CSV table of C-alpha atoms in Angstrom, one decimal:
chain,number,residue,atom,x,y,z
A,1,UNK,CA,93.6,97.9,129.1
A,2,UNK,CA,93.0,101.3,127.4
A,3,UNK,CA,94.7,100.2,124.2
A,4,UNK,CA,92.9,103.1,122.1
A,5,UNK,CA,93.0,105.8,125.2
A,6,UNK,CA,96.7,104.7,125.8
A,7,UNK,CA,97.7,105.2,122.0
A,8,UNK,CA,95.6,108.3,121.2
A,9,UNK,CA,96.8,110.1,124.1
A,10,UNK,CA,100.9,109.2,123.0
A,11,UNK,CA,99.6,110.5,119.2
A,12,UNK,CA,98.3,113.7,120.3
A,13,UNK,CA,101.5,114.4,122.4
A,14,UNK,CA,99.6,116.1,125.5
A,15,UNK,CA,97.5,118.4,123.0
A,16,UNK,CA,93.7,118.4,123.3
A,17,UNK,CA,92.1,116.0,125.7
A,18,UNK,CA,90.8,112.7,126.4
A,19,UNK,CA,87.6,111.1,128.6
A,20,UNK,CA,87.7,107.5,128.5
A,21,UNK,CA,84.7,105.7,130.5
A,22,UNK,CA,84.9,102.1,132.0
A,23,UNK,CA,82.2,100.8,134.2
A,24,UNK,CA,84.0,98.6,136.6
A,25,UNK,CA,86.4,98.8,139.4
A,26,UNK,CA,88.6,96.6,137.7
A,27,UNK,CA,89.0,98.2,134.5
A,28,UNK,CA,89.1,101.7,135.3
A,29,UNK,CA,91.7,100.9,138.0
A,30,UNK,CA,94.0,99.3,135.7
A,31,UNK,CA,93.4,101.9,133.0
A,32,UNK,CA,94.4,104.9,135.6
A,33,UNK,CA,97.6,102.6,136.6
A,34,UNK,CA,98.3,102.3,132.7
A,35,UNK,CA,98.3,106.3,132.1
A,36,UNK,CA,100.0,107.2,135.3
A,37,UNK,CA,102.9,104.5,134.2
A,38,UNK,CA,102.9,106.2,130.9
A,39,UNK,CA,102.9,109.8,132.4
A,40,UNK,CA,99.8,110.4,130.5
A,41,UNK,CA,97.9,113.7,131.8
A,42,UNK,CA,95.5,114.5,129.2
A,43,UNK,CA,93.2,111.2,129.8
A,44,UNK,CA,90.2,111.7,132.2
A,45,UNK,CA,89.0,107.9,133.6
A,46,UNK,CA,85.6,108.6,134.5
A,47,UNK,CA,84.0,105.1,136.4
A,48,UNK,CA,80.2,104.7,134.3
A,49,UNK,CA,78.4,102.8,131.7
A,50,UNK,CA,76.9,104.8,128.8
A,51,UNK,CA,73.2,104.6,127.8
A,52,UNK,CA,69.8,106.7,127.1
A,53,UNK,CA,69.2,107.3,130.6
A,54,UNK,CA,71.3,108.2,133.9
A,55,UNK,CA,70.7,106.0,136.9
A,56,UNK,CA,72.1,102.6,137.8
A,57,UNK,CA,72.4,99.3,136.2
A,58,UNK,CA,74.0,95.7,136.3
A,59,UNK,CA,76.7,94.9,134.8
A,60,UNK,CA,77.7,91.2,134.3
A,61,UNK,CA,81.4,90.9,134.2
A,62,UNK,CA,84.0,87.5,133.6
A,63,UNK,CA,87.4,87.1,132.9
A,64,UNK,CA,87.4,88.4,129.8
A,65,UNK,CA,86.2,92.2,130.4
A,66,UNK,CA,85.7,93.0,126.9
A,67,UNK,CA,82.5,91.3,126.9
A,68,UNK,CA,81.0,92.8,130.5
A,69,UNK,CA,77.8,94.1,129.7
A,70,UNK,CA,74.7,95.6,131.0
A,71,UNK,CA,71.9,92.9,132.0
A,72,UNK,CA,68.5,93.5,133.9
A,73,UNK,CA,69.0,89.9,135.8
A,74,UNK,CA,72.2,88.8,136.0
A,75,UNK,CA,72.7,85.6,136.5
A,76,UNK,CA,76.6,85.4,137.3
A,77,UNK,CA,79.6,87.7,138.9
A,78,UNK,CA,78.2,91.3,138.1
A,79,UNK,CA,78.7,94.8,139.4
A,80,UNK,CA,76.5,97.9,140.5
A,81,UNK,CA,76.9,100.8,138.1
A,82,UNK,CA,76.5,104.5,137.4
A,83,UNK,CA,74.7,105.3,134.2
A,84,UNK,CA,75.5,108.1,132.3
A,85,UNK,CA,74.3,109.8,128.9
A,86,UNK,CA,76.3,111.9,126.6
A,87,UNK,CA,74.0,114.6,126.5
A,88,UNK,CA,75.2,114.6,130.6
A,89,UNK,CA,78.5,114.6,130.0
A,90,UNK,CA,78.4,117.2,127.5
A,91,UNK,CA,77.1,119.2,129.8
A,92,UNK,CA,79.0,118.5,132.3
A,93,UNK,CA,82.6,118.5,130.7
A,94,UNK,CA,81.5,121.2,129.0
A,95,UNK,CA,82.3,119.6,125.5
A,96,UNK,CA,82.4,122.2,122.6
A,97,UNK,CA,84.4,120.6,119.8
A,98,UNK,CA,84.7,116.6,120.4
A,99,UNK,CA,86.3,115.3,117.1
A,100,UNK,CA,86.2,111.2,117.7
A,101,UNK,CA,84.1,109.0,119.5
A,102,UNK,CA,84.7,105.2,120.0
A,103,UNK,CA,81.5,103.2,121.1
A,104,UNK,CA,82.2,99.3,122.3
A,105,UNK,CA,79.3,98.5,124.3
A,106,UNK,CA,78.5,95.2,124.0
A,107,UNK,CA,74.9,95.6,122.3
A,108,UNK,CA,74.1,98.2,124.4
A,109,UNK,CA,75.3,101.0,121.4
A,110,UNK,CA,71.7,102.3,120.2
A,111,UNK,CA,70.8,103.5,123.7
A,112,UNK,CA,74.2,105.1,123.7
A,113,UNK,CA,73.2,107.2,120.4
A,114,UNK,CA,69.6,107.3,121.9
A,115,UNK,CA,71.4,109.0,125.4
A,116,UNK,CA,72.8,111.7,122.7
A,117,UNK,CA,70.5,113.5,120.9
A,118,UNK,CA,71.8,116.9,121.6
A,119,UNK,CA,75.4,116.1,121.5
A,120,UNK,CA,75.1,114.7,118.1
A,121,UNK,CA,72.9,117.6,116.9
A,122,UNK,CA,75.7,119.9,118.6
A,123,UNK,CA,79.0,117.7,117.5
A,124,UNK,CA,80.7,116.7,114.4
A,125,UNK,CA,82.9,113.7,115.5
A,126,UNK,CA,83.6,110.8,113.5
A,127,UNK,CA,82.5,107.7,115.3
A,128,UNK,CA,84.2,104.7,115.7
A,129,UNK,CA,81.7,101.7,116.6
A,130,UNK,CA,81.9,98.1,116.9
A,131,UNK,CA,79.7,96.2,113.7
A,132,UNK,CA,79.8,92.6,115.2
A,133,UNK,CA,78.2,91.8,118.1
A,134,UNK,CA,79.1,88.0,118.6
A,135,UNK,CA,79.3,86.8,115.2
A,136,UNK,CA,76.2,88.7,113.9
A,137,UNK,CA,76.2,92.8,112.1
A,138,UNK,CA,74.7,95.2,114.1
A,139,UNK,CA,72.2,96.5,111.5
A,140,UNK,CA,70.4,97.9,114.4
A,141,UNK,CA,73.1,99.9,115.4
A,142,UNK,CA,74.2,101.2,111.7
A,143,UNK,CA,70.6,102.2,111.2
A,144,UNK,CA,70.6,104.2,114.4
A,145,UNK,CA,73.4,106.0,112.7
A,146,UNK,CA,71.6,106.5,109.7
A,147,UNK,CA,68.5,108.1,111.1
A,148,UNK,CA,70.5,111.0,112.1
A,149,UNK,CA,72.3,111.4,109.1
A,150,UNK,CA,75.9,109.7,109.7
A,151,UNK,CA,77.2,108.0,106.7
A,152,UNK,CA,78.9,104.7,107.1
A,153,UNK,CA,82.7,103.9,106.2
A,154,UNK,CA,85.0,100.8,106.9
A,155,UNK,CA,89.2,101.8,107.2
A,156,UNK,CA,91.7,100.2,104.5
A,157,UNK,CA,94.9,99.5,105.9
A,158,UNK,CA,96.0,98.8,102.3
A,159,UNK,CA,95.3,102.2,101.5
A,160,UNK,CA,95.2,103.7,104.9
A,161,UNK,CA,91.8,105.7,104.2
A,162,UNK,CA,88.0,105.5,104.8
A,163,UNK,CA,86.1,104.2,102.2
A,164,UNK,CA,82.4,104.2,101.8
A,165,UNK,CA,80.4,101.2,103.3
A,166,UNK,CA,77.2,100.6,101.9
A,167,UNK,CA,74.3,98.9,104.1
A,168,UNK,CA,72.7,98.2,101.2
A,169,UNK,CA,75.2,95.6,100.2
A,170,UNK,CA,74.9,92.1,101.7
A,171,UNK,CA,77.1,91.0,100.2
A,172,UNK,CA,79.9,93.5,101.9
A,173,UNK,CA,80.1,92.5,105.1
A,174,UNK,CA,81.9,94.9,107.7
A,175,UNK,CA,84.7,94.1,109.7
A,176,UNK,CA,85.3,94.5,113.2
A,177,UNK,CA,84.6,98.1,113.4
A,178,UNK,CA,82.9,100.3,111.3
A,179,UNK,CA,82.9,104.6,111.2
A,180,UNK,CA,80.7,107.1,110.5
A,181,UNK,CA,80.5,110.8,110.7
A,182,UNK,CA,78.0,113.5,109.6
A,183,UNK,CA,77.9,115.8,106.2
A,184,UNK,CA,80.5,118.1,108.1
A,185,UNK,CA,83.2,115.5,108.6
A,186,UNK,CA,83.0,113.1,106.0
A,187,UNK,CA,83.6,116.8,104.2
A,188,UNK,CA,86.4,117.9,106.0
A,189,UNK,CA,88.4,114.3,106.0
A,190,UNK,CA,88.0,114.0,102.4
A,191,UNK,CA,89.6,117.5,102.1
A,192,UNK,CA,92.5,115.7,103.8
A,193,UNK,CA,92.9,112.7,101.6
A,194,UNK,CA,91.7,110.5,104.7
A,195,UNK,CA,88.6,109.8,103.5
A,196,UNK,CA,86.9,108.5,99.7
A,197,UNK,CA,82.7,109.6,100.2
A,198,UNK,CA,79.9,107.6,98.3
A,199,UNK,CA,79.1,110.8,96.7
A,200,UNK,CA,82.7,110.7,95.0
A,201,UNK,CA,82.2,107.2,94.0
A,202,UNK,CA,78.9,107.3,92.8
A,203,UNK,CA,80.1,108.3,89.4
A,204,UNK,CA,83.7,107.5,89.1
A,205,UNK,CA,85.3,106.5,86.8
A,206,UNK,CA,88.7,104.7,85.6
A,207,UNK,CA,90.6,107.1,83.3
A,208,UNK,CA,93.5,105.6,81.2
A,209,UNK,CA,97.2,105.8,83.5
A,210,UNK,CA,100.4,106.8,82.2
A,211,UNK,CA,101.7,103.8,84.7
A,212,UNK,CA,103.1,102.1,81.6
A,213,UNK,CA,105.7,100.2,83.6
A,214,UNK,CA,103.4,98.6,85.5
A,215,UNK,CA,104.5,94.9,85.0
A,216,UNK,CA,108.5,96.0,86.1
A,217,UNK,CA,106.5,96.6,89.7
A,218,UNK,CA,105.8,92.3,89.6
A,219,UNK,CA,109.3,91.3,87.6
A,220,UNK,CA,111.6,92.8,90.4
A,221,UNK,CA,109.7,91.1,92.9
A,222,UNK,CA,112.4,88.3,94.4
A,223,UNK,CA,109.6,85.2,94.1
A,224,UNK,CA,109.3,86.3,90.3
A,225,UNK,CA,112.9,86.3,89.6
A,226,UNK,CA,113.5,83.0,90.9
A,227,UNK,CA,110.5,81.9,88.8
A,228,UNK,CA,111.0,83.3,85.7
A,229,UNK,CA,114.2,84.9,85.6
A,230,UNK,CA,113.9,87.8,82.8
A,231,UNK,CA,111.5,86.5,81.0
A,232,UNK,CA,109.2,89.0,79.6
A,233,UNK,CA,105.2,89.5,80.7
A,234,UNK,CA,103.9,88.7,77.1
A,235,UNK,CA,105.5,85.1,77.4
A,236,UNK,CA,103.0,84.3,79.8
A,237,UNK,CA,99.9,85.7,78.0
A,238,UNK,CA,97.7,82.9,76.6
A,239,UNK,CA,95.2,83.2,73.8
A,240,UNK,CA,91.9,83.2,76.2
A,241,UNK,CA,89.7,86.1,77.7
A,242,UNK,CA,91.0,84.6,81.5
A,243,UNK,CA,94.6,85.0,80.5
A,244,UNK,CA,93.9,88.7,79.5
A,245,UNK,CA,91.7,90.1,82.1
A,246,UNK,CA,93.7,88.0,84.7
A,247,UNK,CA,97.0,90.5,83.3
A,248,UNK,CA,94.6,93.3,83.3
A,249,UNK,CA,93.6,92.8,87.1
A,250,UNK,CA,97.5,92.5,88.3
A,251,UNK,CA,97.7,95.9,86.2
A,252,UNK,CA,95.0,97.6,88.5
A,253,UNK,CA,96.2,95.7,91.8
A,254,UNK,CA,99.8,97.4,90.9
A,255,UNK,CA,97.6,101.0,90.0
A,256,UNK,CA,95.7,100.5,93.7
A,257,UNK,CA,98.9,99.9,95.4
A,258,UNK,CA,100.7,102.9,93.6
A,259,UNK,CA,100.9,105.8,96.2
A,260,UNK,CA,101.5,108.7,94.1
A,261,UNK,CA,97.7,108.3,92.2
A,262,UNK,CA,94.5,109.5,93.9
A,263,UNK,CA,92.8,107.6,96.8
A,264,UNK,CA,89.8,107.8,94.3
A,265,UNK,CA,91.5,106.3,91.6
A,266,UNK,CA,93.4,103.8,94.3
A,267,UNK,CA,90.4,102.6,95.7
A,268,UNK,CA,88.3,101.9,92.1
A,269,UNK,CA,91.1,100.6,91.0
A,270,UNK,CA,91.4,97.6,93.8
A,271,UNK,CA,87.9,97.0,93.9
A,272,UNK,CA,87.8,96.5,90.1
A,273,UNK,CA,90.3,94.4,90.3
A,274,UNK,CA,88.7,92.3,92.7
A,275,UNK,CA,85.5,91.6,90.5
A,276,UNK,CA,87.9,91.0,87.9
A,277,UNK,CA,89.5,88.0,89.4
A,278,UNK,CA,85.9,86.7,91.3
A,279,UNK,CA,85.1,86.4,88.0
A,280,UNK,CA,87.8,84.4,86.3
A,281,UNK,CA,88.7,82.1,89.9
A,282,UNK,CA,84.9,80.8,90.3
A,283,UNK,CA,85.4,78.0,88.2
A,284,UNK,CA,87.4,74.6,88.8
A,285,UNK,CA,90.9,73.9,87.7
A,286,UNK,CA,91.6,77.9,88.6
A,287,UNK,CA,95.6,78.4,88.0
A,288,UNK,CA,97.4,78.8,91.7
A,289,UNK,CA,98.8,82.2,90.8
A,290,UNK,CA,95.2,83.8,90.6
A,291,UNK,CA,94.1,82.6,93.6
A,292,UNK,CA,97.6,83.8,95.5
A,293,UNK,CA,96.7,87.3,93.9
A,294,UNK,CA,92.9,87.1,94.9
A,295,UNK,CA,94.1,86.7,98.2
A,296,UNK,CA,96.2,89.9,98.7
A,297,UNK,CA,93.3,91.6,96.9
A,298,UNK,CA,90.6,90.3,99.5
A,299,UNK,CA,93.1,91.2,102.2
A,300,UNK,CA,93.8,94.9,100.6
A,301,UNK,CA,90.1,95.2,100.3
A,302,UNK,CA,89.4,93.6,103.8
A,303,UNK,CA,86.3,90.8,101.9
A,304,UNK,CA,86.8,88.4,104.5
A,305,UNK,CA,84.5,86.1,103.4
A,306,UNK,CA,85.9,86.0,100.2
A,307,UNK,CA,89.3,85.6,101.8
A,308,UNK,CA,88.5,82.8,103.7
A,309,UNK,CA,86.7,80.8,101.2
A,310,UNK,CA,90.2,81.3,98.6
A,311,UNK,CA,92.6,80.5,101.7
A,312,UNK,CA,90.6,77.5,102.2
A,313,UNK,CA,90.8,76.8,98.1
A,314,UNK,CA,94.5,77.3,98.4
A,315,UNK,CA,95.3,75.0,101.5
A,316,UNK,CA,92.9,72.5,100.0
A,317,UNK,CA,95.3,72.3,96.6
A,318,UNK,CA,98.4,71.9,98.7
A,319,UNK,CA,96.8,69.4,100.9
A,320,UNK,CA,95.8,67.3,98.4
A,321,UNK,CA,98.9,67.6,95.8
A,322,UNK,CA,102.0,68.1,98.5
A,323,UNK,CA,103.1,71.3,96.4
A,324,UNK,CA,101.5,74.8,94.8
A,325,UNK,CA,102.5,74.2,90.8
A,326,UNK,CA,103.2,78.3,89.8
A,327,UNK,CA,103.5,78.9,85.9
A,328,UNK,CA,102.4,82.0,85.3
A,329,UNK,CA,103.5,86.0,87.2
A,330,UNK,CA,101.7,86.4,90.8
A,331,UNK,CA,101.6,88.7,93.8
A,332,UNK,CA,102.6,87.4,97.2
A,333,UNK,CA,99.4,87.2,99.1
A,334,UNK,CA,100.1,90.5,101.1
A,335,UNK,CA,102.7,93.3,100.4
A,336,UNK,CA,105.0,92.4,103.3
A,337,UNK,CA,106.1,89.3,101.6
A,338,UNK,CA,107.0,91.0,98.2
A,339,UNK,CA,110.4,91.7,99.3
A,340,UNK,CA,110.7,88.1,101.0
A,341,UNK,CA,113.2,85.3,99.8
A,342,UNK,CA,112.2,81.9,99.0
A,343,UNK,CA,115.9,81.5,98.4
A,344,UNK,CA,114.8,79.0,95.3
A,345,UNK,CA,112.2,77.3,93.5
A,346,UNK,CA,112.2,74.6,95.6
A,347,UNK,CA,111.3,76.3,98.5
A,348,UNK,CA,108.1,78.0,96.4
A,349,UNK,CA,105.6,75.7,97.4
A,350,UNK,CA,106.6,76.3,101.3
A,351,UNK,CA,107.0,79.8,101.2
A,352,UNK,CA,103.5,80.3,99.7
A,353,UNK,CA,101.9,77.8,102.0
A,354,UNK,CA,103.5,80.2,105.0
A,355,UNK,CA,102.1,83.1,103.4
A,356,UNK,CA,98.7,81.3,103.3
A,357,UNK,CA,98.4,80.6,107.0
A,358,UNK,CA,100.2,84.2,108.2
A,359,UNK,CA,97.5,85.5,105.9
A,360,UNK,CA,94.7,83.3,107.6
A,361,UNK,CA,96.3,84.0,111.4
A,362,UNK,CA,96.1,87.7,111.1
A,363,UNK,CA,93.1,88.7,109.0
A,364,UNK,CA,90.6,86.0,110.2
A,365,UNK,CA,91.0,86.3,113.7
A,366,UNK,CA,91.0,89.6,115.4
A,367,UNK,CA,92.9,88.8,118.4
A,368,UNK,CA,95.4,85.6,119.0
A,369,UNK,CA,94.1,86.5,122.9
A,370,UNK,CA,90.6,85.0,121.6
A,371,UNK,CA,91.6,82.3,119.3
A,372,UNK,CA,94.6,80.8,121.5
A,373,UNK,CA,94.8,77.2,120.6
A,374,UNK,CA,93.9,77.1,117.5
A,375,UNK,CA,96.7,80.2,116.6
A,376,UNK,CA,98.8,78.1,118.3
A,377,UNK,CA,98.4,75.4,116.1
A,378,UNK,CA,98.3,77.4,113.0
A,379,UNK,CA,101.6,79.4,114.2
A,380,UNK,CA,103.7,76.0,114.6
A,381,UNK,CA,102.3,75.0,111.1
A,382,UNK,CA,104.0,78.3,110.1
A,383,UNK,CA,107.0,77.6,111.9
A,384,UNK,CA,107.2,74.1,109.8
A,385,UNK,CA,108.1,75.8,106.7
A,386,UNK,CA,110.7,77.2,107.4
A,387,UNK,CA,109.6,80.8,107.1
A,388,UNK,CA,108.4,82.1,110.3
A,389,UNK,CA,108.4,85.8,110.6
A,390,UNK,CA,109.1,88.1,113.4
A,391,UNK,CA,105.6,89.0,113.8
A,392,UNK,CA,104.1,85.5,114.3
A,393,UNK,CA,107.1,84.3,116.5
A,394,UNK,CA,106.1,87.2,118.6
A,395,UNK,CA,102.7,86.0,118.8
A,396,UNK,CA,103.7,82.6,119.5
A,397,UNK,CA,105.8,83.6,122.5
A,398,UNK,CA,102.6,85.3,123.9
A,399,UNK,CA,100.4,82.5,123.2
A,400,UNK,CA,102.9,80.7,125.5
A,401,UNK,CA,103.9,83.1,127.8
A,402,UNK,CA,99.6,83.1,128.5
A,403,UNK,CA,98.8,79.9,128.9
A,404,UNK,CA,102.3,78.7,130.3
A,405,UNK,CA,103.8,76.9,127.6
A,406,UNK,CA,107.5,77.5,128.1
């Protein structure tokens, strides 16, 4: 419990403070025993749900507390509970300069926002929010945000900034989480290079690199070696508009992935060269290599539903032909494999495969606490090739370790 209060309060190394809020006697018990293990003194448990009114509520609550939520008539286990508004707490804590706010309320977020009128008229944070309730977007709770002027990002890990989410888009689905933050902060964090706003992208555009040794980024990776052993990039270059804009979209995956450019330029550069390769995979009879590299680009650009359809594509090919037949330069399906061994060509096809279902394990579940059997089942696949990594055997050991498997 208190994953997010535990690992702020160990970033901000007893600076500032904390007020984390958790409804039952359960929770907030374990989440005081967790800080006072840690020596945490900066994090204030306070024992109440959040919504647009103060009072008391229900609260049903099972075994798994992250989805306890507020009811009217509950018809299971539940608790009595105080209700509490951020315009309260404000002024009770006497809040002045709140930079972050994480809201996980299990559908109960508009009321939240609804409770705190004056605090987000008064405050500037930028809010962290969950954007799928069950297995549905929470448009009503993205809105809310919008009516009051909060603009809407999603966080790349492959980039490590904010990027600019547009609800317009149905076809860019969010993931987990979502954050948003006022005129003020989206300001401020781009200042910092933590941040890319829609206003900065709205008119951006690609300007020629000087990254001329681009392809030396792909033929020192191990896999490619083994592969193709020196040969050069234009030996692989076929007389077809694929073969062409399939080299031009490893070009921008290696300019997106480059950390010395510009977020702006980073970012424009891996989304271009995701379009790119939608475009030339949609067909039948699509070479392996480009749907390996569509895969690290669906992951670097977190388009899970794009990921999971090409993961499926993949696994489908090996299932049905035993092996993954690689002729032309590729990138490993995410960047932690690009230093990784397959030791030699016969091992290829199995070190892919293992790449495939890491790739599916970690970005198309959220938790391996949720998914449980069918992680476990996946993992031992894993484990089959040959190439299990310290991560997943982790994970494995806790699958077992949980449900007594050892």
């Amino acid at each position: 419990f208190g994953v997010y209060a535990l690992t702020m309060a160990k970033a901000m190394q007893g600076k500032g403070r904390i007020w984390a809020f958790e409804p039952t006697d359960k929770t907030a018990q374990y989440l005081t025993s967790s800080l006072k293990e840690n020596n945490f003194t900066t994090v204030a448990v306070i024992q109440c749900a959040m919504s647009d009114e103060t009072g008391k509520a229900f609260l049903s609550v099972g075994e798994n507390s992250e989805a306890n939520a507020l009811c009217e008539n509950p018809e299971s286990d539940y608790e009595d509970v105080t209700l509490r508004t951020l315009d309260d707490c404000m002024d009770e804590f006497c809040w002045e300069n709140i930079d972050f706010l994480k809201i996980d309320a299990e559908g109960h977020e508009e009321k939240i926002i609804n409770g705190g009128a004056r605090f987000f008229q008064k405050m500037s944070p930028l809010v962290m929010f969950e954007a799928i309730d069950k297995t549905l977007i929470s448009w009503n709770v993205i809105d809310a945000f919008s009516k009051i002027g909060y603009q809407h990002f999603s966080y790349l890990a492959s980039l490590g900034i904010l990027v600019p989410f547009n609800a317009d888009d149905s076809e860019q689905l969010p993931g987990l989480n979502l954050f948003c933050g006022n005129e003020n902060t989206v300001r401020s964090l781009e200042d910092k290079n933590l941040l890319i706003s829609h206003k900065t992208m709205q008119n951006y555009e690609l300007e020629p690199t000087s990254l001329s040794d681009w392809p030396c980024k792909i033929q020192n990776l191990p896999c490619y070696k083994i592969l193709f052993g020196a040969a050069n990039f234009n030996e692989f270059e076929r007389p077809d508009s694929d073969s062409s804009s399939y080299f031009e979209a490893l070009k921008l995956i290696v300019l997106s992935e480059t950390e010395t450019l510009e977020p702006a330029m980073r970012y424009k550069s891996l989304v271009e060269s995701f379009s790119v390769l939608c475009a030339i995979t949609s067909g039948e009879n699509v070479p392996v290599s480009r749907l390996i590299t569509l895969s690290r680009v669906c992951s670097n650009l977190e388009s899970r539903q794009m990921l999971k359809q090409t993961l499926d594509r993949l696994l489908a090919i090996y299932e049905d032909k035993g092996y993954f037949e690689i002729d032309e330069p590729f990138l490993p399906v995410y960047k932690d494999f690009d230093g990784g061994e397959p030791q030699s060509r016969e091992n290829i096809s199995t070190w892919v495969l293992a790449q495939v279902l890491e790739l599916q394990e970690i970005k198309l579940h959220y938790s391996s606490f949720l998914t449980s059997f069918s992680s476990l089942r996946n993992i031992n696949k894993i484990a089959e090739t040959g190439f299990l990594r310290e991560g997943m055997q982790r994970r494995l050991s806790l699958i077992k370790e949980r449900y007594d498997l050892n």
